[in-house]
Coordinates of N, CA and C in Angstrom, one line a residue:
X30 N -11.2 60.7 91.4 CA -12.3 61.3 90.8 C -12.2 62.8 90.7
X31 N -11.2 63.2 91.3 CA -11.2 64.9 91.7 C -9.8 65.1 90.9
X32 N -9.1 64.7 89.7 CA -7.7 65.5 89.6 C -7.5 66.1 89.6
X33 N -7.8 67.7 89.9 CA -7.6 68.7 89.8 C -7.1 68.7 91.1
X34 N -8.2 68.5 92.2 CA -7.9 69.1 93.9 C -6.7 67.9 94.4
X35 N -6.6 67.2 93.3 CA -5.5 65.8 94.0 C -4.3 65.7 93.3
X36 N -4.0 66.6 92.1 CA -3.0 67.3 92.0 C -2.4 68.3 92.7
X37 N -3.8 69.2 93.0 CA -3.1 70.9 93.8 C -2.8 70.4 95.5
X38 N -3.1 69.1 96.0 CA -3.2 69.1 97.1 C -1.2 68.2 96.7
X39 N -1.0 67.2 96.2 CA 0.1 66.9 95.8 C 1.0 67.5 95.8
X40 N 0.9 68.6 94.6 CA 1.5 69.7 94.7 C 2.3 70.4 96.4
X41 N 1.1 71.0 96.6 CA 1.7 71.7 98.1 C 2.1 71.2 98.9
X42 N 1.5 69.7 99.1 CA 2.2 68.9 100.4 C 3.7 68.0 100.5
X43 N 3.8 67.8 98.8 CA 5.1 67.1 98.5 C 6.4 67.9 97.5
X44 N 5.9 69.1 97.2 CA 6.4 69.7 96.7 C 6.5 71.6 96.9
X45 N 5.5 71.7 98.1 CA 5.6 73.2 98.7 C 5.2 73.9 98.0
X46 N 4.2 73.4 96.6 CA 4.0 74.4 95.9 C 2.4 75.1 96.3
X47 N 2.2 76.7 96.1 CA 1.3 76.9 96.1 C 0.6 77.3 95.1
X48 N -0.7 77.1 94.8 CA -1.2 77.2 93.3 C -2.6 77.6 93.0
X49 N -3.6 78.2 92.2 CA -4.8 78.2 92.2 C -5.0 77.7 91.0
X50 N -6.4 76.9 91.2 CA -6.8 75.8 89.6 C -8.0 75.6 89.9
X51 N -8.8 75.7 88.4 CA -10.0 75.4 88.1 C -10.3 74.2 88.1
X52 N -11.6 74.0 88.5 CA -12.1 72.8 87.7 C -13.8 72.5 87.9
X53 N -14.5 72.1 87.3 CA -15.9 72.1 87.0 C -16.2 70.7 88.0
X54 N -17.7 70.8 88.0 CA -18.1 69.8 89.1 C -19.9 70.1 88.6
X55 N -20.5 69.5 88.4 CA -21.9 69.1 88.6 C -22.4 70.7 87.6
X56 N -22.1 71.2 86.2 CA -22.3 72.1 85.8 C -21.8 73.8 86.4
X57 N -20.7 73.6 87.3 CA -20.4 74.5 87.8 C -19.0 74.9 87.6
X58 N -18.4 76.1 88.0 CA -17.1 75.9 87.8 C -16.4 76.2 89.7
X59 N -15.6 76.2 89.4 CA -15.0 76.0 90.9 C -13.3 76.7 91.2
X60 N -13.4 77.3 91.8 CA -11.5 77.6 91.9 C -11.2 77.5 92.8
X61 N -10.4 76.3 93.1 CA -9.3 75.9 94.2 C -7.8 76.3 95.1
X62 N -8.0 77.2 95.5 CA -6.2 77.7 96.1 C -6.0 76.6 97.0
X63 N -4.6 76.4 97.1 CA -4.1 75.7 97.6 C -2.8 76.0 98.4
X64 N -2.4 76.1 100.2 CA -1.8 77.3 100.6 C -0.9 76.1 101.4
X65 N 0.6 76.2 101.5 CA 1.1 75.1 102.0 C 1.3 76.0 103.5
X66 N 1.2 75.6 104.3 CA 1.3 75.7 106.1 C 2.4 75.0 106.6
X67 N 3.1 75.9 107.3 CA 4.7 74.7 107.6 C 4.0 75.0 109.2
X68 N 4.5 73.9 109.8 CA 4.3 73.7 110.6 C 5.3 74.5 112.3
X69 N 6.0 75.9 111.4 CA 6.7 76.5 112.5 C 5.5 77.3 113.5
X70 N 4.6 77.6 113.0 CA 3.6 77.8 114.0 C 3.0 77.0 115.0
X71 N 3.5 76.0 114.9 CA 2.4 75.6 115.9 C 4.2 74.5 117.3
X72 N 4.2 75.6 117.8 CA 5.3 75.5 118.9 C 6.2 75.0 118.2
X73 N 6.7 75.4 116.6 CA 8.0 75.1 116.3 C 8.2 73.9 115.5
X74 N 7.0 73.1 115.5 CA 7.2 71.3 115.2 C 7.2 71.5 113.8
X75 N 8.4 71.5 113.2 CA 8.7 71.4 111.3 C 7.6 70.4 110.9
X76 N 7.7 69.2 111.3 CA 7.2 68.4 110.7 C 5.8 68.2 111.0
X77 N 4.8 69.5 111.6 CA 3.6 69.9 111.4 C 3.4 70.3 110.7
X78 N 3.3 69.9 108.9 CA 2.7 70.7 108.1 C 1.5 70.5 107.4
X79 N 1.1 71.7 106.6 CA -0.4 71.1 105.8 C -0.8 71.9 104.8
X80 N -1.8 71.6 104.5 CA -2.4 72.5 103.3 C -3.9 72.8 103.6
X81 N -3.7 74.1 103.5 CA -5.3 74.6 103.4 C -5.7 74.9 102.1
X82 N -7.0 74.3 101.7 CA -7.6 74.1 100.5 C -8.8 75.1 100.4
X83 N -8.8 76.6 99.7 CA -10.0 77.4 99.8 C -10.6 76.5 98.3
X84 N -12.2 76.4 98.6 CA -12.9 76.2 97.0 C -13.9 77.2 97.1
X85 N -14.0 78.3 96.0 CA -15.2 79.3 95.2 C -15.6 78.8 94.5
X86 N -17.3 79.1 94.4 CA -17.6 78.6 93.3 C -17.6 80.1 92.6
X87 N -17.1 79.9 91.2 CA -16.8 81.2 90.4 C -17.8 81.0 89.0
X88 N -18.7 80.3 88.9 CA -19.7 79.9 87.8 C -20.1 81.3 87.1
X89 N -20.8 81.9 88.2 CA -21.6 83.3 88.0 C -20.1 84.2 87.2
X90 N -19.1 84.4 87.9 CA -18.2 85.1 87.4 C -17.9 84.9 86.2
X91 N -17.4 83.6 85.8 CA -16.5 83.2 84.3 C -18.0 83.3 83.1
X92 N -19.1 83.3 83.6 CA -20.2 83.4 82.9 C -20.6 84.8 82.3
X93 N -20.1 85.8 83.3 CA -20.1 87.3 83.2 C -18.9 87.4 82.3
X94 N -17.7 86.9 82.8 CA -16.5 87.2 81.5 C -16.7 87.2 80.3
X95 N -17.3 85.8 80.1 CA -17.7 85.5 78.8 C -18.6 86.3 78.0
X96 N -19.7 86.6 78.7 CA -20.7 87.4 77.7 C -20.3 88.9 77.6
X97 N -18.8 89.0 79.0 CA -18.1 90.7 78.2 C -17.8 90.3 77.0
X98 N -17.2 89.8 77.0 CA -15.7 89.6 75.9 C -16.9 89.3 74.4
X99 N -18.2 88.4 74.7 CA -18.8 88.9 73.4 C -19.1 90.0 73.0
X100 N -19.6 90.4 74.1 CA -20.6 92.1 73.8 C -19.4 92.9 73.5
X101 N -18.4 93.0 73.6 CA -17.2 93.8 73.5 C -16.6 93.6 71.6
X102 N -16.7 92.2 71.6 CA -16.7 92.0 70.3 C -17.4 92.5 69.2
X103 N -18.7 93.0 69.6 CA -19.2 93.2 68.4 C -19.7 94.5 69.1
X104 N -19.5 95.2 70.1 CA -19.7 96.6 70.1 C -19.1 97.9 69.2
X105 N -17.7 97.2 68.9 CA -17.0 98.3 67.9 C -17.7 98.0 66.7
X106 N -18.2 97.3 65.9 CA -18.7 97.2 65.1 C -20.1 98.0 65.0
X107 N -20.9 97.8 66.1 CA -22.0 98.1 66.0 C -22.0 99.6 66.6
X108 N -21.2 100.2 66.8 CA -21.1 101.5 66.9 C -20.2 102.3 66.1
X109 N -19.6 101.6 65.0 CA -19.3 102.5 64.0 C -19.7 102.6 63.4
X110 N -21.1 101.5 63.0 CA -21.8 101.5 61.6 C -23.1 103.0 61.7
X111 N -23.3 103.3 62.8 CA -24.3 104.2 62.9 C -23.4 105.5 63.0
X112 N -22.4 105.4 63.6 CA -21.9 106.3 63.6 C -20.8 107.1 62.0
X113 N -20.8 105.8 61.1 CA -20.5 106.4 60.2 C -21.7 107.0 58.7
X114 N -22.8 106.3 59.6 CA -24.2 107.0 58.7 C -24.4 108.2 59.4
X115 N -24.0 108.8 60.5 CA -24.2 109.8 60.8 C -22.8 110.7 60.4
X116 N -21.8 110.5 60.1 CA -20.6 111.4 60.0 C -21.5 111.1 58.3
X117 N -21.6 110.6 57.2 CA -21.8 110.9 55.8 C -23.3 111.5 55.9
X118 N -24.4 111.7 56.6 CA -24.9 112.4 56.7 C -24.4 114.0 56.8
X119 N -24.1 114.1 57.7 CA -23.5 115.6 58.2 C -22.7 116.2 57.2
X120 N -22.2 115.4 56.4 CA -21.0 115.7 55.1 C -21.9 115.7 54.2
X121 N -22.9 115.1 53.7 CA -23.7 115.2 53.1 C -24.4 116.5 52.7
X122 N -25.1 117.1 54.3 CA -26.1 118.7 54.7 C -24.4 119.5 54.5
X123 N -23.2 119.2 55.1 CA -22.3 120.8 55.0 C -22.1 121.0 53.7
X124 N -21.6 119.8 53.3 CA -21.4 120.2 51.2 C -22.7 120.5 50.4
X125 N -24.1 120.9 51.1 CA -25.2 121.2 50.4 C -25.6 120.2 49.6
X126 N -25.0 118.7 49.7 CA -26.2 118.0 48.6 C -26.8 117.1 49.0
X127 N -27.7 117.8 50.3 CA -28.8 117.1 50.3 C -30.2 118.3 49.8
X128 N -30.8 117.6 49.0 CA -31.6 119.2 48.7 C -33.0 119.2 49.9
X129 N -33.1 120.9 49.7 CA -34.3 121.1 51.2 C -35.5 119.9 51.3
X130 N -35.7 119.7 50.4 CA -37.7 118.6 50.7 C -36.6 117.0 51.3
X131 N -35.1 116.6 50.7 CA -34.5 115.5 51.8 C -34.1 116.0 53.3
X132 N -34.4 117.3 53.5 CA -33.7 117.2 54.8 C -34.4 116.1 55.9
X133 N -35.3 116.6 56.2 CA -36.4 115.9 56.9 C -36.0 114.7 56.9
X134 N -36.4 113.9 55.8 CA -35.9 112.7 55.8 C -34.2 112.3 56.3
X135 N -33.1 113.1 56.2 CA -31.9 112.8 56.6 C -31.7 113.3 58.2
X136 N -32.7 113.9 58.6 CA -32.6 114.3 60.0 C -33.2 113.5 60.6
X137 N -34.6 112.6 59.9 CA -34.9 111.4 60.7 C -34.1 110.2 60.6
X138 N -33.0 109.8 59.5 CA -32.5 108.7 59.5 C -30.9 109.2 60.8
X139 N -30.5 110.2 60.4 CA -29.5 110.7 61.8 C -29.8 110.1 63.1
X140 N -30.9 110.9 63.4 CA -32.0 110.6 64.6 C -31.9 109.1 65.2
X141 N -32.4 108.7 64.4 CA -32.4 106.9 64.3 C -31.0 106.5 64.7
X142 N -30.2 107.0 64.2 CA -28.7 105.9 64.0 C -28.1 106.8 65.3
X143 N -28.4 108.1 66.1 CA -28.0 108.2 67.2 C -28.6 107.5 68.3
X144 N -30.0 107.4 68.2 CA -30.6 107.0 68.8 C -30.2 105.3 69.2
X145 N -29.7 104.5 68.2 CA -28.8 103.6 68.1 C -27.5 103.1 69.3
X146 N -27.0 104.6 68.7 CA -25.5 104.4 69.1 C -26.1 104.4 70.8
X147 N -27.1 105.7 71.1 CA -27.2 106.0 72.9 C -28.0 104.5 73.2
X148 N -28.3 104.0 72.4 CA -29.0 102.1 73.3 C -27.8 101.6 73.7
X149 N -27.4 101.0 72.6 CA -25.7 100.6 73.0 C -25.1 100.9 73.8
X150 N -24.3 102.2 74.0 CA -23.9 102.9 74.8 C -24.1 102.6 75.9
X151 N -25.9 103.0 76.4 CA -26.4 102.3 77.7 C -26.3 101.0 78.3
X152 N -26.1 100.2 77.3 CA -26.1 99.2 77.6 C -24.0 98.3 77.9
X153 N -23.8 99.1 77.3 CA -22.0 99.2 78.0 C -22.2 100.0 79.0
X154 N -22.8 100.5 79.5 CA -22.6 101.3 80.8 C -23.4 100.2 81.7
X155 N -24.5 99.9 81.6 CA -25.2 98.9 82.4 C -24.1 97.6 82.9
X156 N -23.4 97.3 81.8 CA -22.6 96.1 81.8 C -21.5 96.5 82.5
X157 N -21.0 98.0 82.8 CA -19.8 98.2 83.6 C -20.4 98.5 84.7
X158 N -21.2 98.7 84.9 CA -22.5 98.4 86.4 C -21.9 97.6 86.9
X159 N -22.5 96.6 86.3 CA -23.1 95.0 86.5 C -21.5 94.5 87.3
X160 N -20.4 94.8 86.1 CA -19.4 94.4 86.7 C -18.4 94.8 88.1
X161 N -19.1 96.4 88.5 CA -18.4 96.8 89.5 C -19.0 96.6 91.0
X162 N -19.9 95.9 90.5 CA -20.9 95.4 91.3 C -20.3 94.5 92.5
X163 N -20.4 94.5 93.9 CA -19.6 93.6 94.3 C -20.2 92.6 94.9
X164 N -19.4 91.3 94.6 CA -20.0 89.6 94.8 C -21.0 89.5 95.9
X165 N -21.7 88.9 96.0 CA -22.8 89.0 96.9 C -22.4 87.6 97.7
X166 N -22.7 87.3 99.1 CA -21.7 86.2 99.9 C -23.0 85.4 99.8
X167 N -23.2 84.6 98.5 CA -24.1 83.6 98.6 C -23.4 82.2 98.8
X168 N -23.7 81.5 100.3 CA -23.2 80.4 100.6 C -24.1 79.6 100.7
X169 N -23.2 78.4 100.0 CA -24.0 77.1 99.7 C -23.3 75.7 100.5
X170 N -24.1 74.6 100.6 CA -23.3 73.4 101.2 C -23.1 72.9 100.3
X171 N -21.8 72.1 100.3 CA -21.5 71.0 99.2 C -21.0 70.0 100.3
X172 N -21.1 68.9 99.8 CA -20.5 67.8 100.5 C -19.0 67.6 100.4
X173 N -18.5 68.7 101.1 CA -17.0 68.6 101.1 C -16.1 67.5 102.1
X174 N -16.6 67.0 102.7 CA -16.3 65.9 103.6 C -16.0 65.0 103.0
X175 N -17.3 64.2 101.8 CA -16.9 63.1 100.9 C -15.9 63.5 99.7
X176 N -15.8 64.8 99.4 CA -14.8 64.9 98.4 C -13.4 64.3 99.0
X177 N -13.4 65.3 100.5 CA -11.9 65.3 101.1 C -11.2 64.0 100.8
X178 N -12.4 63.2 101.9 CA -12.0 61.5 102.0 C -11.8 61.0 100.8
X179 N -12.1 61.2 100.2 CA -11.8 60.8 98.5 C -10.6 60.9 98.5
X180 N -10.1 62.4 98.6 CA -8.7 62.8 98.1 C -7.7 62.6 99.4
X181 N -8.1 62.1 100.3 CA -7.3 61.5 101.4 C -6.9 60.1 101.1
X182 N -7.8 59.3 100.9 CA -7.9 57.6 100.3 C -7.1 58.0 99.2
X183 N -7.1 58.6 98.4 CA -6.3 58.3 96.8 C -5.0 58.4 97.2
X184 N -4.5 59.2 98.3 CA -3.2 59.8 98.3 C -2.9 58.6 99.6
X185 N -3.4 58.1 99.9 CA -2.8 57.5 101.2 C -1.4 56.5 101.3
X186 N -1.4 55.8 100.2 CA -0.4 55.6 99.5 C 1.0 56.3 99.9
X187 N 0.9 57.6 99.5 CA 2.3 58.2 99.6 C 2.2 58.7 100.7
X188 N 1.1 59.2 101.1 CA 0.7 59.3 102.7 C 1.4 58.6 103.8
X189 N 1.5 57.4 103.9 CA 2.0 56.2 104.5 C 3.5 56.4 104.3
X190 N 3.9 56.5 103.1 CA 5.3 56.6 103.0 C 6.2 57.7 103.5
X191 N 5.4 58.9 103.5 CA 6.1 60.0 104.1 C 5.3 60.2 105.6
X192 N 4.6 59.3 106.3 CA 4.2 59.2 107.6 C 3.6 60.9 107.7
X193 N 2.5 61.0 107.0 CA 2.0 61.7 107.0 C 0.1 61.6 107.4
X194 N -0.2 62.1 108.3 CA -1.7 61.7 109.1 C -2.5 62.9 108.4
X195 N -3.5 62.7 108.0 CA -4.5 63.4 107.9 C -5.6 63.2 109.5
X196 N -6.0 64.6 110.7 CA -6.9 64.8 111.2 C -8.4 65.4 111.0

């Protein structure tokens, strides 16, 4: 039910590999490391080994990625377009042809399209806030017991053959 954590767990225990992998669960996303433990620590016995399994939930995170990578998409756009009504304005008043009764009017449309660019702007600065912001340690229960046994029962199989116990 879990191939993600019953490959990474695979991985480390029959093949020493260590690895970090995604995978979604109940509308969430999740990231799994998976750290192989030889068993020289513990008085020497090689054939003490294991895997420790960290799981994050990283939902909030990949959620923030994503709405960078939009707002980042369409920020050059949306700050050149004001910013090139304001460079053909300015070229407009130094070459003198805007005549005096349009000024007014081209200092209010400037106005506007700066006033533009500084929302924006703020708002990429809010977003590099947001992101230097650091994770806040909200812990949650999951029923990680019934996952485990899950992915103990699937594996027991080769479990058995390499006389290997799960405590």
């Amino acid at each position: 039910p879990y191939p993600v954590l019953r490959k990474g767990i695979l991985d480390a225990s029959f093949h020493s590999k260590e690895q970090t992998l995604e995978f979604a669960l109940e509308n969430k996303t999740y990231q799994a490391s998976f750290f192989v433990i030889d068993g020289a620590w513990a008085k020497g016995n090689k054939q003490l080994n294991g895997v420790l399994l960290v799981v994050m939930d990283v939902s909030l995170v990949r959620l923030l990625d994503k709405q960078k990578r939009e707002f980042f998409a369409n920020a050059s756009h949306e700050l050149k377009s004001p910013l090139t009504s304001i460079i053909g304005f300015m070229e407009m008043w130094e070459q003198g042809i805007i005549k005096t009764e349009e000024q007014a009017d081209i200092v209010g449309k400037t106005l506007q399209e700066a006033k533009r660019m500084n929302a924006l702007v703020s708002e990429m600065l809010l977003l590099s806030n947001l992101e230097t912001l650091k994770e806040t340690n909200n812990k949650e229960n999951i029923a990680l017991d019934a996952i485990i046994q899950n992915i103990v029962e699937s594996l027991s199989p080769q479990m058995k053959a390499k006389n290997i116990k799960v405590h």
